[in-house]
PDB file of C-alpha atoms in Angstrom:
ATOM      1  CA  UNK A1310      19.669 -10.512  -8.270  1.00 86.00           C
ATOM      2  CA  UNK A1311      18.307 -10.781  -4.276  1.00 93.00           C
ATOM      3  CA  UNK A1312      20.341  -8.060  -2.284  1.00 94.00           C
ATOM      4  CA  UNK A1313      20.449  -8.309   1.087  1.00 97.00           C
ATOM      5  CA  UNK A1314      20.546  -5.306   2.859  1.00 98.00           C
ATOM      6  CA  UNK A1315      22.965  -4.628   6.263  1.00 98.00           C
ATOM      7  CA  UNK A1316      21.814  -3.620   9.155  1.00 97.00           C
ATOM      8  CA  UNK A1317      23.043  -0.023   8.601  1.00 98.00           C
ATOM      9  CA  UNK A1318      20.881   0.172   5.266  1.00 98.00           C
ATOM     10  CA  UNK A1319      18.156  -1.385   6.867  1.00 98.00           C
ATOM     11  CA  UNK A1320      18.093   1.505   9.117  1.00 98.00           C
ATOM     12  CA  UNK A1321      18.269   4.099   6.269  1.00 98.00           C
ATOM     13  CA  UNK A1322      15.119   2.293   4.996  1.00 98.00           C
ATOM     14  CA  UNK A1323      13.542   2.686   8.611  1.00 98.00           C
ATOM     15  CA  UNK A1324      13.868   6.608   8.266  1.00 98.00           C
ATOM     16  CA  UNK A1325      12.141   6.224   4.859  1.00 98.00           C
ATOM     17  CA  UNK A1326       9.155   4.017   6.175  1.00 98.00           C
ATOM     18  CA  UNK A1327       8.755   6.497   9.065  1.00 98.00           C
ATOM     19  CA  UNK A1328       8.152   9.283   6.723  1.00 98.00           C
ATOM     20  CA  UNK A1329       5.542   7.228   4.787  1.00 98.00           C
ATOM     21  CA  UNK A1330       3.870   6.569   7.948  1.00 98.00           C
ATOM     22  CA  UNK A1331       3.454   9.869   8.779  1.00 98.00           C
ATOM     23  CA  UNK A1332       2.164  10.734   5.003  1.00 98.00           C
ATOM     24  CA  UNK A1333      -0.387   7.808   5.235  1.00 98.00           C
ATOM     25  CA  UNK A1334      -1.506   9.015   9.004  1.00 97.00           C
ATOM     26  CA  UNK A1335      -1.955  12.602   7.282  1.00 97.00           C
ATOM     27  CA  UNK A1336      -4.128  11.537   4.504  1.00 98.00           C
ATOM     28  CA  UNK A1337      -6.405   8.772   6.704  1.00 96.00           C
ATOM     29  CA  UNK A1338      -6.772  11.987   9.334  1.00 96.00           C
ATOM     30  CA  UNK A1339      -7.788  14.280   6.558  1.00 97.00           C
ATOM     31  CA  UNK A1340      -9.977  12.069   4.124  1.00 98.00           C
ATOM     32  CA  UNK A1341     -13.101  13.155   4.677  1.00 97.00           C
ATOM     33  CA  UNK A1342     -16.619  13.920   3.271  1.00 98.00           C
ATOM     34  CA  UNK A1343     -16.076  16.966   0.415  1.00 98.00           C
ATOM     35  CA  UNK A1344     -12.096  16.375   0.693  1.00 98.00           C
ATOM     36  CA  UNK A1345     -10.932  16.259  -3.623  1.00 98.00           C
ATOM     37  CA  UNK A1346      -8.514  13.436  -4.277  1.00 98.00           C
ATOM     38  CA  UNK A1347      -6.380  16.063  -5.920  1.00 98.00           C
ATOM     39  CA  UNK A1348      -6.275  18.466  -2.736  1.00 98.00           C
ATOM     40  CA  UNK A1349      -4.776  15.019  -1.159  1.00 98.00           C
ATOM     41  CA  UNK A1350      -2.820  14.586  -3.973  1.00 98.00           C
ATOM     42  CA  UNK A1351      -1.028  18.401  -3.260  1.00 97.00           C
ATOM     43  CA  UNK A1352      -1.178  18.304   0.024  1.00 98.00           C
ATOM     44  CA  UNK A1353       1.071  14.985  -0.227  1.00 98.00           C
ATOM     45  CA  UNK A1354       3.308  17.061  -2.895  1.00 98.00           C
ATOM     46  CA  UNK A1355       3.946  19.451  -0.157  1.00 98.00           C
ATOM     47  CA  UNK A1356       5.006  17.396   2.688  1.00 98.00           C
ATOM     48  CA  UNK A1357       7.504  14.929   0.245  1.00 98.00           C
ATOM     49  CA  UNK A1358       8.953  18.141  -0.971  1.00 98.00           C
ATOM     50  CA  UNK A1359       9.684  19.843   2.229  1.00 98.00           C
ATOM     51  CA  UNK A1360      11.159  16.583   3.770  1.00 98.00           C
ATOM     52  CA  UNK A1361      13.304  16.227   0.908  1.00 98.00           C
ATOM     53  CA  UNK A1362      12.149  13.023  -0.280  1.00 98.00           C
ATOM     54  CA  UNK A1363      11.489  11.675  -4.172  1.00 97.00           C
ATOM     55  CA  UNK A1364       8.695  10.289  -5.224  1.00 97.00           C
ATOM     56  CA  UNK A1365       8.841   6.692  -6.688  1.00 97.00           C
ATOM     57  CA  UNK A1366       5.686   6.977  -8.619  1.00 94.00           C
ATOM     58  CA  UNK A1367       6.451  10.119 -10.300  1.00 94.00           C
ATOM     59  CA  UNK A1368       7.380   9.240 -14.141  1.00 91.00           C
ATOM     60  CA  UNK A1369       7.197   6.022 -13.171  1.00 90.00           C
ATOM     61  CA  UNK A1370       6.514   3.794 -16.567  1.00 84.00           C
ATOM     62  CA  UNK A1371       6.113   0.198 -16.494  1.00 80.00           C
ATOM     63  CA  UNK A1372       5.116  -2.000 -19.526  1.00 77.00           C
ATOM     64  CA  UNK A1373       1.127  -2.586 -18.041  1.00 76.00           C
ATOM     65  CA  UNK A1374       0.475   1.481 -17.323  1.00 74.00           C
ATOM     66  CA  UNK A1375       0.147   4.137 -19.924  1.00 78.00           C
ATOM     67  CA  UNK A1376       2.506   6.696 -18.679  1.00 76.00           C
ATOM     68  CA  UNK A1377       4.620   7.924 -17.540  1.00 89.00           C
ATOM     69  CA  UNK A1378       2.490   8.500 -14.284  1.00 90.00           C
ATOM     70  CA  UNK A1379       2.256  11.975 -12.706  1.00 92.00           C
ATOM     71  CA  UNK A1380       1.319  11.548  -9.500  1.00 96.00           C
ATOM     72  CA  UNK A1381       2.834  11.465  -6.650  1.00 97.00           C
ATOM     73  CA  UNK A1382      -0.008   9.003  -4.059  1.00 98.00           C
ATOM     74  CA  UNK A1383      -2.014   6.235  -5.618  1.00 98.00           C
ATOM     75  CA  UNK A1384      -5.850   7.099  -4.454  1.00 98.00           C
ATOM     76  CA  UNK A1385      -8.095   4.369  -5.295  1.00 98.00           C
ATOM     77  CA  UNK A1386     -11.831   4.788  -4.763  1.00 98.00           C
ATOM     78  CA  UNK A1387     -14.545   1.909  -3.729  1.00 98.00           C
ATOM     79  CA  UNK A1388     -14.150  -0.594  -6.529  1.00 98.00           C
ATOM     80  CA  UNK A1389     -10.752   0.893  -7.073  1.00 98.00           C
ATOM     81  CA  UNK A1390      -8.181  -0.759  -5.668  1.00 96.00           C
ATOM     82  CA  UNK A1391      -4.474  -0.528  -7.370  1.00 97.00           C
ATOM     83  CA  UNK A1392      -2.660   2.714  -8.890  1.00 96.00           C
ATOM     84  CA  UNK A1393      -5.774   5.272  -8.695  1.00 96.00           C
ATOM     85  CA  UNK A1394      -5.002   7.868 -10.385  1.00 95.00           C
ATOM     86  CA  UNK A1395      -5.561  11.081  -8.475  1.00 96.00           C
ATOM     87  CA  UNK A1396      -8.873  13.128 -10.252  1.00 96.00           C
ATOM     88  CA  UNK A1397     -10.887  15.571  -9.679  1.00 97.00           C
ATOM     89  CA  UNK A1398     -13.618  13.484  -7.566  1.00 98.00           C
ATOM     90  CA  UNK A1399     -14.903  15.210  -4.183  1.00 98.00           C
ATOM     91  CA  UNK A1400     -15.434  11.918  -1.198  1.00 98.00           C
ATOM     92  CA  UNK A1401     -18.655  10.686  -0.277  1.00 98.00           C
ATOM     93  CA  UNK A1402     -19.803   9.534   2.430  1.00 98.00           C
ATOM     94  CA  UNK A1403     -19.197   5.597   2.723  1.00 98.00           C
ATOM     95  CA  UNK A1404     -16.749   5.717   0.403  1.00 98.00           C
ATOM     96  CA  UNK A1405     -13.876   3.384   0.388  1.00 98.00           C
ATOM     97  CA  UNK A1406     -10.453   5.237  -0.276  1.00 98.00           C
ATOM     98  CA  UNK A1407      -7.346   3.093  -0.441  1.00 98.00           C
ATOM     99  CA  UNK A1408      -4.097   5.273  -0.433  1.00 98.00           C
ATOM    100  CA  UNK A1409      -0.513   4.193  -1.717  1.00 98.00           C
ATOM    101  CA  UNK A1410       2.614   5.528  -0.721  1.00 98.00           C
ATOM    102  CA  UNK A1411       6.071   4.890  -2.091  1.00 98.00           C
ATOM    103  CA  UNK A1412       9.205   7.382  -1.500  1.00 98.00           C
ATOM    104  CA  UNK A1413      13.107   7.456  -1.560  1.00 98.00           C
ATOM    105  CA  UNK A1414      15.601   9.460   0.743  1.00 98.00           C
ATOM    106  CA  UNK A1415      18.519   9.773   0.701  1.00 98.00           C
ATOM    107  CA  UNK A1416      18.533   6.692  -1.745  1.00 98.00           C
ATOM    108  CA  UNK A1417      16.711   4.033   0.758  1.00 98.00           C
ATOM    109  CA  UNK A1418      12.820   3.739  -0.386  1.00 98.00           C
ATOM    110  CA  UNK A1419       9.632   2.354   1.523  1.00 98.00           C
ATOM    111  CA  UNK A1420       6.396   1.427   0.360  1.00 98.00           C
ATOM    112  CA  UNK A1421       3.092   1.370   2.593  1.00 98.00           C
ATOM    113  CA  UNK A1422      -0.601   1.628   1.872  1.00 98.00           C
ATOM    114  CA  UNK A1423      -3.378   1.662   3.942  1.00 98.00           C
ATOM    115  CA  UNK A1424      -7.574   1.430   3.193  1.00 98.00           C
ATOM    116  CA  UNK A1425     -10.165   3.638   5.165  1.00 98.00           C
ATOM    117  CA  UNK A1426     -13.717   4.484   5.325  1.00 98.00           C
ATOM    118  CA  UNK A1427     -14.946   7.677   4.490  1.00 98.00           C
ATOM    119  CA  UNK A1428     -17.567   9.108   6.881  1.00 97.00           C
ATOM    120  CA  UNK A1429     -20.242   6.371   7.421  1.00 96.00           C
ATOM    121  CA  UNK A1430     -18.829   3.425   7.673  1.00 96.00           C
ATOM    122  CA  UNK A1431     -20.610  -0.347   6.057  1.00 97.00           C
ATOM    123  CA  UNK A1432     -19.999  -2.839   7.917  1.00 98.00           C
ATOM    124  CA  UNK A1433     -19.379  -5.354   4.756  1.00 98.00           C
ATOM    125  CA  UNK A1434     -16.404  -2.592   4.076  1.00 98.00           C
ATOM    126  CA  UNK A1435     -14.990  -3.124   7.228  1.00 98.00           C
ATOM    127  CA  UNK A1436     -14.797  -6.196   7.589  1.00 98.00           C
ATOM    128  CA  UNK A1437     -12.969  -6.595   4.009  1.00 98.00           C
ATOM    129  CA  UNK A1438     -10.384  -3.815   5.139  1.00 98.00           C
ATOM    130  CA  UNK A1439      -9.722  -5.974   8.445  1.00 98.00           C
ATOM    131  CA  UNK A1440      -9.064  -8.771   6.339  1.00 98.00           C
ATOM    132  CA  UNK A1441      -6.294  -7.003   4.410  1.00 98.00           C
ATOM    133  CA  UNK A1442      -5.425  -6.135   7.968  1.00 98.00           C
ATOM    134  CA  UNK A1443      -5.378  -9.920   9.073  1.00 98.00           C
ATOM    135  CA  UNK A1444      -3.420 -10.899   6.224  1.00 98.00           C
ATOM    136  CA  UNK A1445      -0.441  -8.412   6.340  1.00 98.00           C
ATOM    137  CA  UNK A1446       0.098  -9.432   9.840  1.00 97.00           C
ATOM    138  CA  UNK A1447      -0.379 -12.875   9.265  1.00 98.00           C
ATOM    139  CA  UNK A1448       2.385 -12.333   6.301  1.00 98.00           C
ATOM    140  CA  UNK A1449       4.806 -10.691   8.277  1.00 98.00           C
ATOM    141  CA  UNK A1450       4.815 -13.119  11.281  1.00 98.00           C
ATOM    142  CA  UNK A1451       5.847 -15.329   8.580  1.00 98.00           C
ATOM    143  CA  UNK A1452       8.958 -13.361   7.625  1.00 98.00           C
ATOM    144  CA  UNK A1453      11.780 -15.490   9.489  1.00 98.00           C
ATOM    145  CA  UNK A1454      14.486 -16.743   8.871  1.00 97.00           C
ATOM    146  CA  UNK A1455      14.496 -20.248   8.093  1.00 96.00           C
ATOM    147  CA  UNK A1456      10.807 -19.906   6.337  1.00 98.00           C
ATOM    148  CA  UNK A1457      10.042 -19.863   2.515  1.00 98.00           C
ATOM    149  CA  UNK A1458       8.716 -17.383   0.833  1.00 98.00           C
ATOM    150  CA  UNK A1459       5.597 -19.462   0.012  1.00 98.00           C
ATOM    151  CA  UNK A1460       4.861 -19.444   3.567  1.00 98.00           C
ATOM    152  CA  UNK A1461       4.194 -15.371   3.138  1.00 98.00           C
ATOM    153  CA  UNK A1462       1.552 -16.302   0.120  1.00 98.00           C
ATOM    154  CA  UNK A1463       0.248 -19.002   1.855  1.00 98.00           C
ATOM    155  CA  UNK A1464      -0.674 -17.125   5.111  1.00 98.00           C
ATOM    156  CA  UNK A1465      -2.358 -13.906   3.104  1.00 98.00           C
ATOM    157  CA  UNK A1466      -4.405 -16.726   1.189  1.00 98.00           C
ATOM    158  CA  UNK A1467      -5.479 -18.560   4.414  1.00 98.00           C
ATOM    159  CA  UNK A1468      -6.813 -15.451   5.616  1.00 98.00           C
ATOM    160  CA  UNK A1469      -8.750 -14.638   2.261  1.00 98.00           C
ATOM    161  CA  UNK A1470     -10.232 -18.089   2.379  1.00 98.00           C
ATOM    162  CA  UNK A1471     -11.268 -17.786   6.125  1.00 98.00           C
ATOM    163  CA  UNK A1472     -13.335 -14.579   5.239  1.00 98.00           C
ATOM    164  CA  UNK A1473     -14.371 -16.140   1.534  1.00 98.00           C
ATOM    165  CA  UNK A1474     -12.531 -13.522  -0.670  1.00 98.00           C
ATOM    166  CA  UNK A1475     -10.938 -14.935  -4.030  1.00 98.00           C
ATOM    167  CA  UNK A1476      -7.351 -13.460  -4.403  1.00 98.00           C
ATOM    168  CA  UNK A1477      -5.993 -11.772  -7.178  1.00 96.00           C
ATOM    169  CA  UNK A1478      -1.963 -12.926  -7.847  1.00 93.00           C
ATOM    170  CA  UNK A1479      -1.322 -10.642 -10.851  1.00 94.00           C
ATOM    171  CA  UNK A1480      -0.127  -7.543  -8.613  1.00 96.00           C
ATOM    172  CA  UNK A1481       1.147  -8.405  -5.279  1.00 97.00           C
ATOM    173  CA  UNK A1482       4.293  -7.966  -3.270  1.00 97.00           C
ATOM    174  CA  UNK A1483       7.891  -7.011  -4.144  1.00 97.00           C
ATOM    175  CA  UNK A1484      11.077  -6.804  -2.765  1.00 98.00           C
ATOM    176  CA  UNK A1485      12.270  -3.527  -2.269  1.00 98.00           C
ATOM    177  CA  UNK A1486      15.593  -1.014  -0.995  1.00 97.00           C
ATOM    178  CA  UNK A1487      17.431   1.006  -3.368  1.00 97.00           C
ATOM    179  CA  UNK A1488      14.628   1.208  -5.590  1.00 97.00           C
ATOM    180  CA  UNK A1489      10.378   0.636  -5.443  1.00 96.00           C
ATOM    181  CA  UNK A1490      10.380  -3.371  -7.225  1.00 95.00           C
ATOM    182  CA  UNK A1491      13.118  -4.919  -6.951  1.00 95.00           C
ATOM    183  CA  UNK A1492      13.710  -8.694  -7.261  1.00 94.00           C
ATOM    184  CA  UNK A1493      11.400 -11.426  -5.891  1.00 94.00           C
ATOM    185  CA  UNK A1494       7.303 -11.303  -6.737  1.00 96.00           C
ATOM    186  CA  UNK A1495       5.396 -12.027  -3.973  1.00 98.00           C
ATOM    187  CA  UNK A1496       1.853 -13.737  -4.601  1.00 97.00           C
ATOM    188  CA  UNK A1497      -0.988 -13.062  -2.635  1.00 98.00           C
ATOM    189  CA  UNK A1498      -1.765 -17.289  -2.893  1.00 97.00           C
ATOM    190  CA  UNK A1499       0.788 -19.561  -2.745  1.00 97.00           C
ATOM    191  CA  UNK A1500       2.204 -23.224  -1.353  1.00 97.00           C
ATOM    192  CA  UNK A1501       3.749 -23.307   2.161  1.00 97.00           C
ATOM    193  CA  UNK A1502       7.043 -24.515   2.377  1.00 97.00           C
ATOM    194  CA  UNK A1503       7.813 -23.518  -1.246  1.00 97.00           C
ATOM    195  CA  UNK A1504      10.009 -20.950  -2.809  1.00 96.00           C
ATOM    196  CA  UNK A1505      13.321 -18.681  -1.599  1.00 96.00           C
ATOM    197  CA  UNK A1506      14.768 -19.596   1.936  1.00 97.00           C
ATOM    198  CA  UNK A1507      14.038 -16.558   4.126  1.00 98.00           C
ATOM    199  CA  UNK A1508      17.417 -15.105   5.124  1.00 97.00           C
ATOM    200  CA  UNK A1509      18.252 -11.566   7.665  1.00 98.00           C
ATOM    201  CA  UNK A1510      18.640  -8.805   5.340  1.00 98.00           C
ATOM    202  CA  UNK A1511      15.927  -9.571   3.041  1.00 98.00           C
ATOM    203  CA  UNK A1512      13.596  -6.272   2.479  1.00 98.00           C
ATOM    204  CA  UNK A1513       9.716  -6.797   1.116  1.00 98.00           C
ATOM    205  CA  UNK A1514       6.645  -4.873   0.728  1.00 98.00           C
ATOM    206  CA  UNK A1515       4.047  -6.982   1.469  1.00 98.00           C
ATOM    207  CA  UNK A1516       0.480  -5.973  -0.223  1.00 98.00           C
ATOM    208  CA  UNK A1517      -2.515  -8.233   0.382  1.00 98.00           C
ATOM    209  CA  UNK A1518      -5.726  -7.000  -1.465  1.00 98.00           C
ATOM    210  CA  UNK A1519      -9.077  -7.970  -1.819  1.00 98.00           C
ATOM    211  CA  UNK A1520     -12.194  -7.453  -3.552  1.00 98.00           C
ATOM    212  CA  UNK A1521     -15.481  -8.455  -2.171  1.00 98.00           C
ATOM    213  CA  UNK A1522     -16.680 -10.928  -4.832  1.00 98.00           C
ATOM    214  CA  UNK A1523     -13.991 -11.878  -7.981  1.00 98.00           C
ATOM    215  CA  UNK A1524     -10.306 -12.198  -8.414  1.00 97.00           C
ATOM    216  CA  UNK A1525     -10.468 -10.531 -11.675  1.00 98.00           C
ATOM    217  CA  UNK A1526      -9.572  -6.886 -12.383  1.00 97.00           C
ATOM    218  CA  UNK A1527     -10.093  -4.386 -15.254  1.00 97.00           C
ATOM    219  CA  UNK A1528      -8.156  -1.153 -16.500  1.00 95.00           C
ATOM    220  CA  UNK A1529      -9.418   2.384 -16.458  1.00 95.00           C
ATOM    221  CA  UNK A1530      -9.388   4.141 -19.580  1.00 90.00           C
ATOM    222  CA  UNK A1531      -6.904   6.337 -17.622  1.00 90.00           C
ATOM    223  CA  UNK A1532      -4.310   3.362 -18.157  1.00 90.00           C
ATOM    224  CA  UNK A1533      -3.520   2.741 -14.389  1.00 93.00           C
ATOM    225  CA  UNK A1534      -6.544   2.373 -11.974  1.00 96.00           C
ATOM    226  CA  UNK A1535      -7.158  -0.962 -11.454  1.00 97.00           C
ATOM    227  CA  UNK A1536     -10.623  -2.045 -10.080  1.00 98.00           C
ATOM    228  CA  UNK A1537     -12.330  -5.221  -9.459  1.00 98.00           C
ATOM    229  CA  UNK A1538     -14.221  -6.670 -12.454  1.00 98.00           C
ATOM    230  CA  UNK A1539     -17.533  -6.953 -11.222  1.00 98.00           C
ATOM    231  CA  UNK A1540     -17.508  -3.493  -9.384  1.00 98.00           C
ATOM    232  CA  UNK A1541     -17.474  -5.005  -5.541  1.00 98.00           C
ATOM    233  CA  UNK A1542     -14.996  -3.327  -3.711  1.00 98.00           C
ATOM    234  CA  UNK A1543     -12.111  -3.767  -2.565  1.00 98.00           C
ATOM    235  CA  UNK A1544      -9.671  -3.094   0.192  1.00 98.00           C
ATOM    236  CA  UNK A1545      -5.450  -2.483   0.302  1.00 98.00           C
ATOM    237  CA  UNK A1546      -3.073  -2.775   2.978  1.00 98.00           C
ATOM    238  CA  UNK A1547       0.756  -2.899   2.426  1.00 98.00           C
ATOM    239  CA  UNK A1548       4.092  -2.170   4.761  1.00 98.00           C
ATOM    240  CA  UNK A1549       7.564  -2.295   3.564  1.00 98.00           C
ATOM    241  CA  UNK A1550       9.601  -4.969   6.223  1.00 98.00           C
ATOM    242  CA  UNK A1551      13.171  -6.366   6.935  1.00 98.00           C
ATOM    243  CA  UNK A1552      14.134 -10.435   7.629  1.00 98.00           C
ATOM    244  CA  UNK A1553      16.087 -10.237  10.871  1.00 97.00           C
ATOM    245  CA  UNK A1554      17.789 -12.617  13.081  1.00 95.00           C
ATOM    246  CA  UNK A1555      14.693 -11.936  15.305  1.00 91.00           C
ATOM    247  CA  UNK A1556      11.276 -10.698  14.809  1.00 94.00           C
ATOM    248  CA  UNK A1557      10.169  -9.851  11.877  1.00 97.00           C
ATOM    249  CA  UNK A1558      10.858  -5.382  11.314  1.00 97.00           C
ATOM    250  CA  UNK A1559       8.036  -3.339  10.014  1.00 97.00           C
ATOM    251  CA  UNK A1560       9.521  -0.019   8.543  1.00 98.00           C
ATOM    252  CA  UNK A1561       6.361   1.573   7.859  1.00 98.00           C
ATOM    253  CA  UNK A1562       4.428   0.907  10.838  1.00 96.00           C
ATOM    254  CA  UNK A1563       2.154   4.172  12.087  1.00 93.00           C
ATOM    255  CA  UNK A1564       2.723   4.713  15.701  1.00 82.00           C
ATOM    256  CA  UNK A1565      -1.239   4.431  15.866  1.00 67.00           C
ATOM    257  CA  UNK A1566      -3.836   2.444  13.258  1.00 53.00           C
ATOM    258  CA  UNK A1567      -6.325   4.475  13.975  1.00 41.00           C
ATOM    259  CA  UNK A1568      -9.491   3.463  12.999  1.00 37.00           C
ATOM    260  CA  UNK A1569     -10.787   2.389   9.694  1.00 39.00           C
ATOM    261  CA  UNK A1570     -13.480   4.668   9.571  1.00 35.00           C
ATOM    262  CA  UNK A1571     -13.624   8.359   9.424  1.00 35.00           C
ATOM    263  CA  UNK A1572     -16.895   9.174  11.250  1.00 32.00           C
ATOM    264  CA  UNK A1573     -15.164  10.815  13.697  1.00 34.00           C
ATOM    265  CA  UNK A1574     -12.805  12.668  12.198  1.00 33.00           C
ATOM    266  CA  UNK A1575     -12.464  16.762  12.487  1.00 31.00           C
ATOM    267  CA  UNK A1576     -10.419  17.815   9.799  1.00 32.00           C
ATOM    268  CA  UNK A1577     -11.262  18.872   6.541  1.00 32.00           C
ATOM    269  CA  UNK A1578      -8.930  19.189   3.600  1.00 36.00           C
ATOM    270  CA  UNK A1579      -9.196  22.791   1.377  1.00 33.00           C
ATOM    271  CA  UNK A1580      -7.590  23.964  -1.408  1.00 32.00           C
ATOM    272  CA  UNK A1581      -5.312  26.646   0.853  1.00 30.00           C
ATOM    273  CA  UNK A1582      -4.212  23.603   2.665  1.00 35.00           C
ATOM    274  CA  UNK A1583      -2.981  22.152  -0.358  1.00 31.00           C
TER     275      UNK A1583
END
């Protein structure tokens, strides 16, 4: 069942996606050279708990994982792409770390993720992180009224064929609101003009992702991590947004990108911190 969500509850969602925001902007700021996934991993603990929020990942135990997880952030490493499990790994320099984000408060979730360069940045990496880029926002300006649902899949695959990436359409977007998935799947490749009628009220987290070379993924032994099957790597962005009567609303938007790489950033993550 597709629920449509008010304007009011749309709202509630919009103080949800701000938070995220903020929690992605903290980690992309702080990912740096030395930085351990699992001092991100606590630091993240910290700020969900003092804002009050849950965590939707945290015993979260779907039929393709072996869980229940026990994290709180996806962090996804180079080749990694979908549900990294946190681990004791220290960041390299020109490495590729793709964070994932989904929280509830006050009963209202959002859902964001967001792919940056660590230290020295590759050009080849870049350019597959602004295609994620390309491709949300290509996907969004297709959330209208009126439109199909198809037309979403069909612009994140235009955009993967314009920079010659295959696409993946086993994990992809969801709808979302009172909980993390709720109904309606949303391909990363599909048919224009095919699918649900777009109509105001309808919530989605879009999530294009790409790997450099193949569509194909395989597991970690961990159960969750997801990487690309030949080892090219790969790139994630994702925001949570609401169907109006007008433009399209991004919930999760961060009040500045930033820049994909980290070369220039000053602040290092430590245990204490945590």
């Amino acid at each position: 069942m597709i629920e449509l969500k008010t304007p009011a509850e749309i709202q509630r969602m919009h103080v949800t996606g701000r938070f995220v925001a903020e929690v992605l902007s903290e980690v992309g700021r702080l990912a740096d050279v030395g930085v351990n996934l699992l001092d991100l991993e606590h630091h993240v603990r910290g700020m969900i708990k003092r804002r009050g929020a849950e965590s939707c990942y945290w015993d979260y135990a779907p039929s393709f994982g072996r869980g229940p997880f026990r994290n709180v952030i996806c962090l996804s490493v180079n080749d990694a792409v979908l549900h990294g499990l946190p681990h004791d790994y220290m960041l390299r320099d020109g490495d590729v770390l793709s964070a994932d984000l989904a929280v509830s408060i006050d009963g209202w979730v959002a859902d964001s993720a967001r792919t940056v360069v660590v230290g020295t940045a590759a050009e080849e990496d870049l350019r597959l992180i602004r295609a994620t880029e390309e491709a949300l926002e290509a996907a969004i300006e297709m959330a209208r009224p009126g439109n199909r649902l198809g037309d979403i899949s069909a612009a994140i695959g235009a955009v993967a064929a314009d920079y010659g990436y295959p696409v993946n359409t086993e994990f992809g977007g969801h709808g979302i609101g009172r909980t993390m998935h709720e109904e309606l799947h949303v391909p990363n490749l599909g048919r224009a003009g095919r699918g649900l009628k777009l109509r105001p009220g309808l919530t989605l987290a879009l999530e294009p992702w790409f790997a450099r070379t193949t569509g194909r993924i395989v597991y970690d032994a961990d159960g969750w991590t997801i990487r690309s099957a030949d080892g090219s790597r790969t790139a994630h962005s994702e925001h949570t947004i609401a169907v109006t009567e007008d433009a399209p609303l991004v919930l999760t938007r961060r009040e500045s990108e930033g820049p994909v790489s980290r070369a220039d950033s000053a602040g290092r993550l430590s245990v204490k911190d945590a």
